[in-house]
Short mmCIF file of C-alpha atoms in Angstrom, two decimals:
data_model
loop_
_atom_site.label_atom_id
_atom_site.label_comp_id
_atom_site.label_asym_id
_atom_site.label_seq_id
_atom_site.Cartn_x
_atom_site.Cartn_y
_atom_site.Cartn_z
CA UNK A 4 263.33 -123.74 157.37
CA UNK A 5 260.50 -121.22 157.08
CA UNK A 6 260.09 -120.68 160.88
CA UNK A 7 262.73 -120.19 163.54
CA UNK A 8 261.77 -122.13 166.62
CA UNK A 9 265.08 -122.37 168.36
CA UNK A 10 266.14 -119.41 170.61
CA UNK A 11 262.53 -118.15 170.23
CA UNK A 12 261.04 -116.04 173.01
CA UNK A 13 257.55 -114.83 173.76
CA UNK A 14 257.03 -112.16 176.40
CA UNK A 15 253.84 -110.76 177.72
CA UNK A 16 254.71 -108.42 180.61
CA UNK A 17 256.71 -110.31 183.13
CA UNK A 18 255.52 -113.58 181.55
CA UNK A 19 258.23 -115.06 179.28
CA UNK A 20 258.25 -118.26 177.16
CA UNK A 21 261.07 -119.85 175.11
CA UNK A 22 261.44 -122.43 172.41
CA UNK A 23 258.39 -124.49 171.36
CA UNK A 24 256.05 -122.97 173.99
CA UNK A 25 256.87 -119.52 172.65
CA UNK A 26 256.15 -120.76 169.10
CA UNK A 27 252.79 -122.20 170.30
CA UNK A 28 251.97 -118.88 172.02
CA UNK A 29 252.75 -116.95 168.85
CA UNK A 30 250.58 -119.29 166.75
CA UNK A 31 247.71 -118.79 169.23
CA UNK A 32 248.11 -115.09 169.01
CA UNK A 33 248.08 -115.25 165.18
CA UNK A 34 244.82 -117.25 165.25
CA UNK A 35 243.36 -114.83 167.71
CA UNK A 36 244.20 -111.87 165.61
CA UNK A 37 242.77 -113.49 162.44
CA UNK A 38 239.66 -114.49 164.39
CA UNK A 39 239.30 -110.92 165.72
CA UNK A 40 239.46 -109.64 162.13
CA UNK A 41 236.66 -112.01 161.10
CA UNK A 42 234.48 -111.07 164.03
CA UNK A 43 235.11 -107.40 163.54
CA UNK A 44 234.10 -107.84 159.84
CA UNK A 45 230.84 -109.48 160.86
CA UNK A 46 230.08 -106.70 163.33
CA UNK A 47 230.62 -104.11 160.58
CA UNK A 48 228.41 -105.95 158.12
CA UNK A 49 225.70 -106.95 160.52
CA UNK A 50 225.47 -104.01 163.00
CA UNK A 51 227.63 -100.97 162.45
CA UNK A 52 227.31 -100.69 158.69
CA UNK A 53 223.48 -100.82 158.47
CA UNK A 54 223.13 -98.36 161.31
CA UNK A 55 225.45 -95.84 159.67
CA UNK A 56 223.66 -96.19 156.37
CA UNK A 57 220.26 -95.82 158.03
CA UNK A 58 221.40 -92.53 159.82
CA UNK A 59 220.51 -89.13 158.32
CA UNK A 60 223.64 -87.23 157.34
CA UNK A 61 223.91 -83.47 156.64
CA UNK A 62 226.26 -83.86 153.67
CA UNK A 63 225.14 -85.74 150.56
CA UNK A 64 228.66 -87.07 150.03
CA UNK A 65 228.76 -89.04 153.35
CA UNK A 66 226.00 -91.59 152.44
CA UNK A 67 227.61 -92.15 149.03
CA UNK A 68 230.97 -92.86 150.62
CA UNK A 69 229.42 -95.07 153.25
CA UNK A 70 227.64 -97.17 150.60
CA UNK A 71 230.81 -97.28 148.43
CA UNK A 72 233.23 -98.28 151.26
CA UNK A 73 230.82 -100.70 153.13
CA UNK A 74 232.20 -103.81 151.43
CA UNK A 75 235.80 -102.60 151.03
CA UNK A 76 236.06 -101.68 154.66
CA UNK A 77 234.89 -105.10 155.75
CA UNK A 78 237.55 -106.66 153.54
CA UNK A 79 240.15 -104.31 154.86
CA UNK A 80 239.45 -105.28 158.50
CA UNK A 81 239.69 -108.93 157.56
CA UNK A 82 242.88 -108.29 155.66
CA UNK A 83 244.41 -106.37 158.66
CA UNK A 84 243.64 -109.30 160.97
CA UNK A 85 245.27 -111.80 158.61
CA UNK A 86 248.31 -109.49 158.14
CA UNK A 87 248.85 -109.07 161.91
CA UNK A 88 248.41 -112.75 162.45
CA UNK A 89 251.06 -113.59 159.86
CA UNK A 90 253.37 -110.91 161.11
CA UNK A 91 253.30 -112.45 164.68
CA UNK A 92 254.66 -115.83 163.38
CA UNK A 93 258.49 -116.31 163.71
CA UNK A 94 259.46 -116.25 160.09
CA UNK A 95 263.06 -117.51 159.42
CA UNK A 96 263.21 -115.76 156.04
CA UNK A 97 264.72 -112.27 156.65
CA UNK A 98 262.72 -110.37 153.97
CA UNK A 99 259.43 -112.04 154.88
CA UNK A 100 258.20 -109.26 157.13
CA UNK A 101 258.88 -106.66 154.48
CA UNK A 102 257.18 -108.83 151.90
CA UNK A 103 254.09 -109.28 154.08
CA UNK A 104 253.99 -105.51 154.74
CA UNK A 105 254.18 -104.74 151.03
CA UNK A 106 251.32 -107.22 150.28
CA UNK A 107 249.23 -105.59 153.07
CA UNK A 108 249.85 -102.12 151.70
CA UNK A 109 248.90 -103.29 148.16
CA UNK A 110 245.73 -104.75 149.68
CA UNK A 111 244.98 -101.49 151.42
CA UNK A 112 245.34 -99.64 148.07
CA UNK A 113 243.07 -102.19 146.35
CA UNK A 114 240.39 -101.66 149.13
CA UNK A 115 240.67 -97.83 148.83
CA UNK A 116 240.30 -97.98 144.99
CA UNK A 117 237.33 -100.37 145.28
CA UNK A 118 235.58 -98.01 147.70
CA UNK A 119 236.20 -95.05 145.48
CA UNK A 120 235.19 -97.07 142.41
CA UNK A 121 231.79 -97.89 144.03
CA UNK A 122 231.32 -94.29 145.16
CA UNK A 123 230.89 -93.09 141.52
CA UNK A 124 227.69 -91.27 142.73
CA UNK A 125 230.10 -88.45 143.64
CA UNK A 126 230.04 -87.37 140.08
CA UNK A 127 226.43 -86.25 140.56
CA UNK A 128 227.60 -83.74 143.15
CA UNK A 129 230.07 -82.29 140.60
CA UNK A 130 227.11 -81.36 138.29
CA UNK A 131 225.12 -79.46 141.10
CA UNK A 132 226.77 -76.15 140.04
CA UNK A 133 225.57 -76.47 136.48
CA UNK A 134 222.20 -75.67 134.91
CA UNK A 135 219.11 -77.88 135.09
CA UNK A 136 219.63 -79.10 131.53
CA UNK A 137 223.09 -80.36 132.22
CA UNK A 138 222.14 -81.88 135.62
CA UNK A 139 219.37 -83.78 134.05
CA UNK A 140 221.43 -85.17 131.20
CA UNK A 141 221.71 -88.97 131.59
CA UNK A 142 224.25 -89.11 128.85
CA UNK A 143 226.60 -86.68 130.57
CA UNK A 144 226.25 -88.44 133.87
CA UNK A 145 227.03 -91.78 132.21
CA UNK A 146 230.19 -90.39 130.63
CA UNK A 147 231.20 -88.69 133.86
CA UNK A 148 230.82 -91.95 135.78
CA UNK A 149 233.01 -93.88 133.30
CA UNK A 150 235.70 -91.14 133.31
CA UNK A 151 235.64 -91.20 137.21
CA UNK A 152 236.05 -95.06 137.26
CA UNK A 153 238.77 -94.94 134.72
CA UNK A 154 240.64 -92.31 136.73
CA UNK A 155 240.37 -94.38 139.89
CA UNK A 156 241.63 -97.42 138.11
CA UNK A 157 244.59 -95.50 136.67
CA UNK A 158 245.62 -93.94 139.97
CA UNK A 159 245.18 -97.35 141.72
CA UNK A 160 247.40 -98.97 139.18
CA UNK A 161 250.02 -96.26 139.55
CA UNK A 162 249.97 -96.58 143.35
CA UNK A 163 250.35 -100.31 143.14
CA UNK A 164 253.17 -99.96 140.62
CA UNK A 165 254.96 -97.59 142.87
CA UNK A 166 254.45 -99.85 145.92
CA UNK A 167 255.82 -102.87 143.94
CA UNK A 168 258.94 -100.85 143.19
CA UNK A 169 258.34 -100.25 139.55
CA UNK A 170 259.66 -96.85 138.06
CA UNK A 171 256.37 -94.98 137.96
CA UNK A 172 257.80 -91.85 136.32
CA UNK A 173 259.36 -94.00 133.54
CA UNK A 174 255.99 -95.76 133.05
CA UNK A 175 254.18 -92.44 132.75
CA UNK A 176 256.72 -91.11 130.21
CA UNK A 177 256.50 -94.40 128.20
CA UNK A 178 252.72 -94.31 128.40
CA UNK A 179 252.73 -90.72 127.00
CA UNK A 180 254.99 -91.67 124.07
CA UNK A 181 252.87 -94.78 123.28
CA UNK A 182 249.71 -92.61 123.51
CA UNK A 183 251.09 -90.09 121.12
CA UNK A 184 252.11 -92.87 118.75
CA UNK A 185 248.77 -94.53 118.83
CA UNK A 186 246.87 -91.23 118.44
CA UNK A 187 248.77 -90.47 115.32
CA UNK A 188 248.17 -93.92 113.93
CA UNK A 189 244.61 -94.02 114.81
CA UNK A 190 243.14 -90.79 113.57
CA UNK A 191 239.65 -92.33 113.30
CA UNK A 192 239.58 -93.08 116.96
CA UNK A 193 240.66 -89.46 117.67
CA UNK A 194 237.91 -88.24 115.46
CA UNK A 195 235.41 -90.42 117.34
CA UNK A 196 236.53 -89.13 120.69
CA UNK A 197 236.29 -85.44 119.49
CA UNK A 198 232.88 -86.15 118.00
CA UNK A 199 231.85 -87.75 121.40
CA UNK A 200 232.83 -84.56 123.18
CA UNK A 201 230.72 -82.58 120.63
CA UNK A 202 227.71 -84.82 121.39
CA UNK A 203 228.13 -84.26 125.07
CA UNK A 204 228.38 -80.57 124.82
CA UNK A 205 225.54 -80.03 122.21
CA UNK A 206 223.35 -82.83 123.63
CA UNK A 207 221.40 -83.59 120.49
CA UNK A 208 219.96 -86.60 122.35
CA UNK A 209 220.08 -88.29 125.78
CA UNK A 210 220.11 -91.83 126.95
CA UNK A 211 216.63 -93.25 126.60
CA UNK A 212 215.63 -90.97 123.61
CA UNK A 213 214.32 -92.59 120.50
CA UNK A 214 216.42 -91.34 117.55
CA UNK A 215 216.85 -91.95 113.73
CA UNK A 216 220.29 -91.68 112.37
CA UNK A 217 220.36 -92.38 108.62
CA UNK A 218 218.89 -95.91 108.23
CA UNK A 219 219.26 -96.77 112.00
CA UNK A 220 216.24 -96.14 114.33
CA UNK A 221 215.95 -97.09 117.89
CA UNK A 222 216.44 -96.12 121.56
CA UNK A 223 219.75 -94.70 122.79
CA UNK A 224 221.26 -97.07 125.41
CA UNK A 225 224.70 -95.69 125.86
CA UNK A 226 227.03 -92.90 124.69
CA UNK A 227 230.75 -93.06 125.34
CA UNK A 228 233.86 -91.32 124.00
CA UNK A 229 233.99 -93.66 120.87
CA UNK A 230 230.50 -94.81 120.03
CA UNK A 231 226.74 -94.51 120.50
CA UNK A 232 224.76 -97.66 121.14
CA UNK A 233 221.18 -97.74 119.72
CA UNK A 234 218.65 -100.53 120.50
CA UNK A 235 216.35 -101.05 117.49
CA UNK A 236 212.70 -102.16 117.71
CA UNK A 237 213.68 -105.73 116.75
CA UNK A 238 215.97 -105.70 119.85
CA UNK A 239 219.15 -105.67 117.78
CA UNK A 240 221.89 -103.41 118.96
CA UNK A 241 223.55 -100.92 116.60
CA UNK A 242 227.02 -99.46 117.60
CA UNK A 243 227.52 -96.20 115.68
CA UNK A 244 230.83 -94.42 115.70
CA UNK A 245 230.46 -90.82 117.07
CA UNK A 246 232.02 -89.38 113.88
CA UNK A 247 229.20 -90.99 111.84
CA UNK A 248 226.60 -89.71 114.25
CA UNK A 249 227.91 -86.14 114.12
CA UNK A 250 228.06 -86.01 110.38
CA UNK A 251 224.53 -87.41 109.86
CA UNK A 252 221.16 -85.83 110.18
CA UNK A 253 219.77 -86.81 113.62
CA UNK A 254 216.02 -87.15 114.05
CA UNK A 255 215.30 -87.01 117.85
CA UNK A 256 211.80 -88.48 118.08
CA UNK A 257 211.72 -87.89 121.84
CA UNK A 258 211.62 -84.10 121.20
CA UNK A 259 208.19 -84.41 119.46
CA UNK A 260 205.19 -83.33 121.44
CA UNK A 261 202.86 -85.34 119.28
CA UNK A 262 203.11 -88.04 116.57
CA UNK A 263 201.46 -88.08 113.18
CA UNK A 264 199.01 -90.95 112.29
CA UNK A 265 198.62 -90.94 108.59
CA UNK A 266 198.02 -93.39 105.75
CA UNK A 267 196.09 -93.75 102.48
CA UNK A 268 193.00 -95.88 102.62
CA UNK A 269 192.27 -97.58 99.29
CA UNK A 270 188.62 -98.67 98.56
CA UNK A 271 187.32 -100.49 95.47
CA UNK A 272 186.03 -98.73 92.45
CA UNK A 273 182.61 -100.27 92.77
CA UNK A 274 182.04 -98.01 95.80
CA UNK A 275 179.33 -95.47 95.15
CA UNK A 276 179.51 -91.72 96.05
CA UNK A 277 176.94 -92.00 98.85
CA UNK A 278 178.94 -94.83 100.35
CA UNK A 279 182.19 -92.84 100.12
CA UNK A 280 180.57 -89.76 101.72
CA UNK A 281 179.05 -91.96 104.50
CA UNK A 282 182.37 -93.70 105.02
CA UNK A 283 184.35 -90.48 105.35
CA UNK A 284 181.81 -89.06 107.69
CA UNK A 285 181.88 -92.04 109.98
CA UNK A 286 185.70 -92.21 109.89
CA UNK A 287 185.87 -88.50 110.86
CA UNK A 288 183.30 -88.89 113.65
CA UNK A 289 185.18 -92.07 114.98
CA UNK A 290 188.54 -90.36 114.98
CA UNK A 291 187.29 -87.17 116.58
CA UNK A 292 185.68 -89.24 119.30
CA UNK A 293 188.98 -90.92 120.12
CA UNK A 294 190.48 -89.35 123.30
CA UNK A 295 194.03 -90.16 122.13
CA UNK A 296 193.82 -87.88 119.09
CA UNK A 297 193.77 -84.09 118.81
CA UNK A 298 190.26 -83.44 117.54
CA UNK A 299 191.16 -80.44 115.45
CA UNK A 300 193.88 -82.32 113.56
CA UNK A 301 191.55 -85.06 112.20
CA UNK A 302 191.44 -85.08 108.39
CA UNK A 303 189.66 -87.54 106.13
CA UNK A 304 189.80 -86.45 102.47
CA UNK A 305 189.43 -88.18 99.03
CA UNK A 306 192.73 -87.39 97.42
CA UNK A 307 192.81 -89.28 94.15
CA UNK A 308 192.14 -92.21 92.03
CA UNK A 309 194.84 -94.88 91.89
CA UNK A 310 195.53 -97.62 89.47
CA UNK A 311 193.24 -100.09 91.37
CA UNK A 312 191.64 -98.08 94.22
CA UNK A 313 189.93 -94.82 95.21
CA UNK A 314 192.39 -93.21 97.68
CA UNK A 315 191.27 -91.60 100.85
CA UNK A 316 193.76 -89.72 103.08
CA UNK A 317 193.33 -90.45 106.79
CA UNK A 318 195.37 -88.20 109.07
CA UNK A 319 195.57 -87.01 112.72
CA UNK A 320 197.99 -86.26 115.51
CA UNK A 321 198.18 -88.53 118.52
CA UNK A 322 198.53 -87.24 122.06
CA UNK A 323 201.86 -88.90 122.66
CA UNK A 324 205.55 -88.80 121.63
CA UNK A 325 206.41 -92.26 122.99
CA UNK A 326 206.80 -94.97 120.33
CA UNK A 327 205.34 -97.88 122.28
CA UNK A 328 202.22 -95.82 123.24
CA UNK A 329 201.86 -94.52 119.71
CA UNK A 330 201.84 -98.17 118.25
CA UNK A 331 199.04 -98.96 120.77
CA UNK A 332 196.92 -96.04 119.61
CA UNK A 333 197.65 -96.87 116.00
CA UNK A 334 196.65 -100.52 116.60
CA UNK A 335 193.26 -99.47 118.12
CA UNK A 336 192.53 -97.00 115.28
CA UNK A 337 193.32 -99.55 112.55
CA UNK A 338 190.85 -102.02 114.15
CA UNK A 339 188.26 -99.31 114.41
CA UNK A 340 188.72 -98.40 110.82
CA UNK A 341 188.02 -102.05 109.80
CA UNK A 342 184.82 -101.96 111.84
CA UNK A 343 183.71 -98.74 110.13
CA UNK A 344 184.43 -100.30 106.65
CA UNK A 345 182.42 -103.37 107.48
CA UNK A 346 179.51 -101.30 108.81
CA UNK A 347 179.48 -99.25 105.60
CA UNK A 348 179.78 -102.37 103.43
CA UNK A 349 182.91 -100.93 101.69
CA UNK A 350 185.66 -103.20 100.56
CA UNK A 351 189.45 -102.60 100.84
CA UNK A 352 191.12 -102.37 97.40
CA UNK A 353 194.07 -104.43 96.53
CA UNK A 354 196.33 -104.31 93.41
CA UNK A 355 194.54 -105.89 90.46
CA UNK A 356 194.58 -105.97 86.66
CA UNK A 357 191.60 -105.90 84.38
CA UNK A 358 191.86 -107.68 81.11
CA UNK A 359 189.41 -106.62 78.25
CA UNK A 360 188.98 -109.03 75.39
CA UNK A 361 187.70 -107.38 72.22
CA UNK A 362 185.44 -109.60 70.12
CA UNK A 363 186.88 -109.93 66.72
CA UNK A 364 184.61 -109.16 63.75
CA UNK A 365 183.15 -112.16 61.89
CA UNK A 366 185.25 -113.28 59.02
CA UNK A 367 183.66 -113.00 55.55
#
């Protein structure tokens, strides 16, 4: 049998019960303890927790820990009520009490690790002693958060293993040997990890920057110890190994203070000189009047004669470094150039081929 009902006693002060009444009393106590755990959990989530979070604390770590442990603490209270309720029952299996205690202690460890895992904002406090550039690095913060969470998971796993009776020292030694073997076999991975550390120290870019690495162009979404994730303009995700990123030339577009708007405008060869001069004058005036361009950087010059067009260089610097905003400015300028071309009655040139047929002399 699971329970022992015969020769069972229940004592509360001078009040003593035996047999089935004692068993019923113990079941009632178990239900009461479980219900108390559930009620205390509701009190924490609906009253005590929100009040503690709304309170102003002197230390910055306290609110972070409160937010991190709000849910795990509620679960711990409920777990404690369930454990105490089960421990009150008259188990007939001798090791049952020890088994329940072991499960409860593992549950406490899980709740503790869950709270520390959610309190990853503590890593920001570790950067307070560094300079402004390091503190403001989103890339470094992201890596520190991942390392912190990984450390919490490893420590939690070791504590659970020790609580379960597994030889933790032997596991650590075995893990070290396995790690050494894997590191020797996976030199590329080691190179990527080292390159990731170099990226974090030198900080050639940050999360959110628009970069160009070889033939990949896009926004940096994540940087970890192995790879760098770049989101391209077509929403595709490129995952570049850190060793490749370190060995390539990196163009960090986010470091630009302005962006160059430049292209060659081709007009047809039947355009007259007065039309060309008037067109370039109107284009210059239109671009200098644009508030999104640096006025002193505007340049409209006739640069040469192509195979099927007269080439006019149109160039200026936009007052932005953001890609999306630059494309908006470029779109407006292109439409304005079309209007100026239409007003001056000048046609856009396109690739064409002229064929000349020589009239043969009359045969004699």
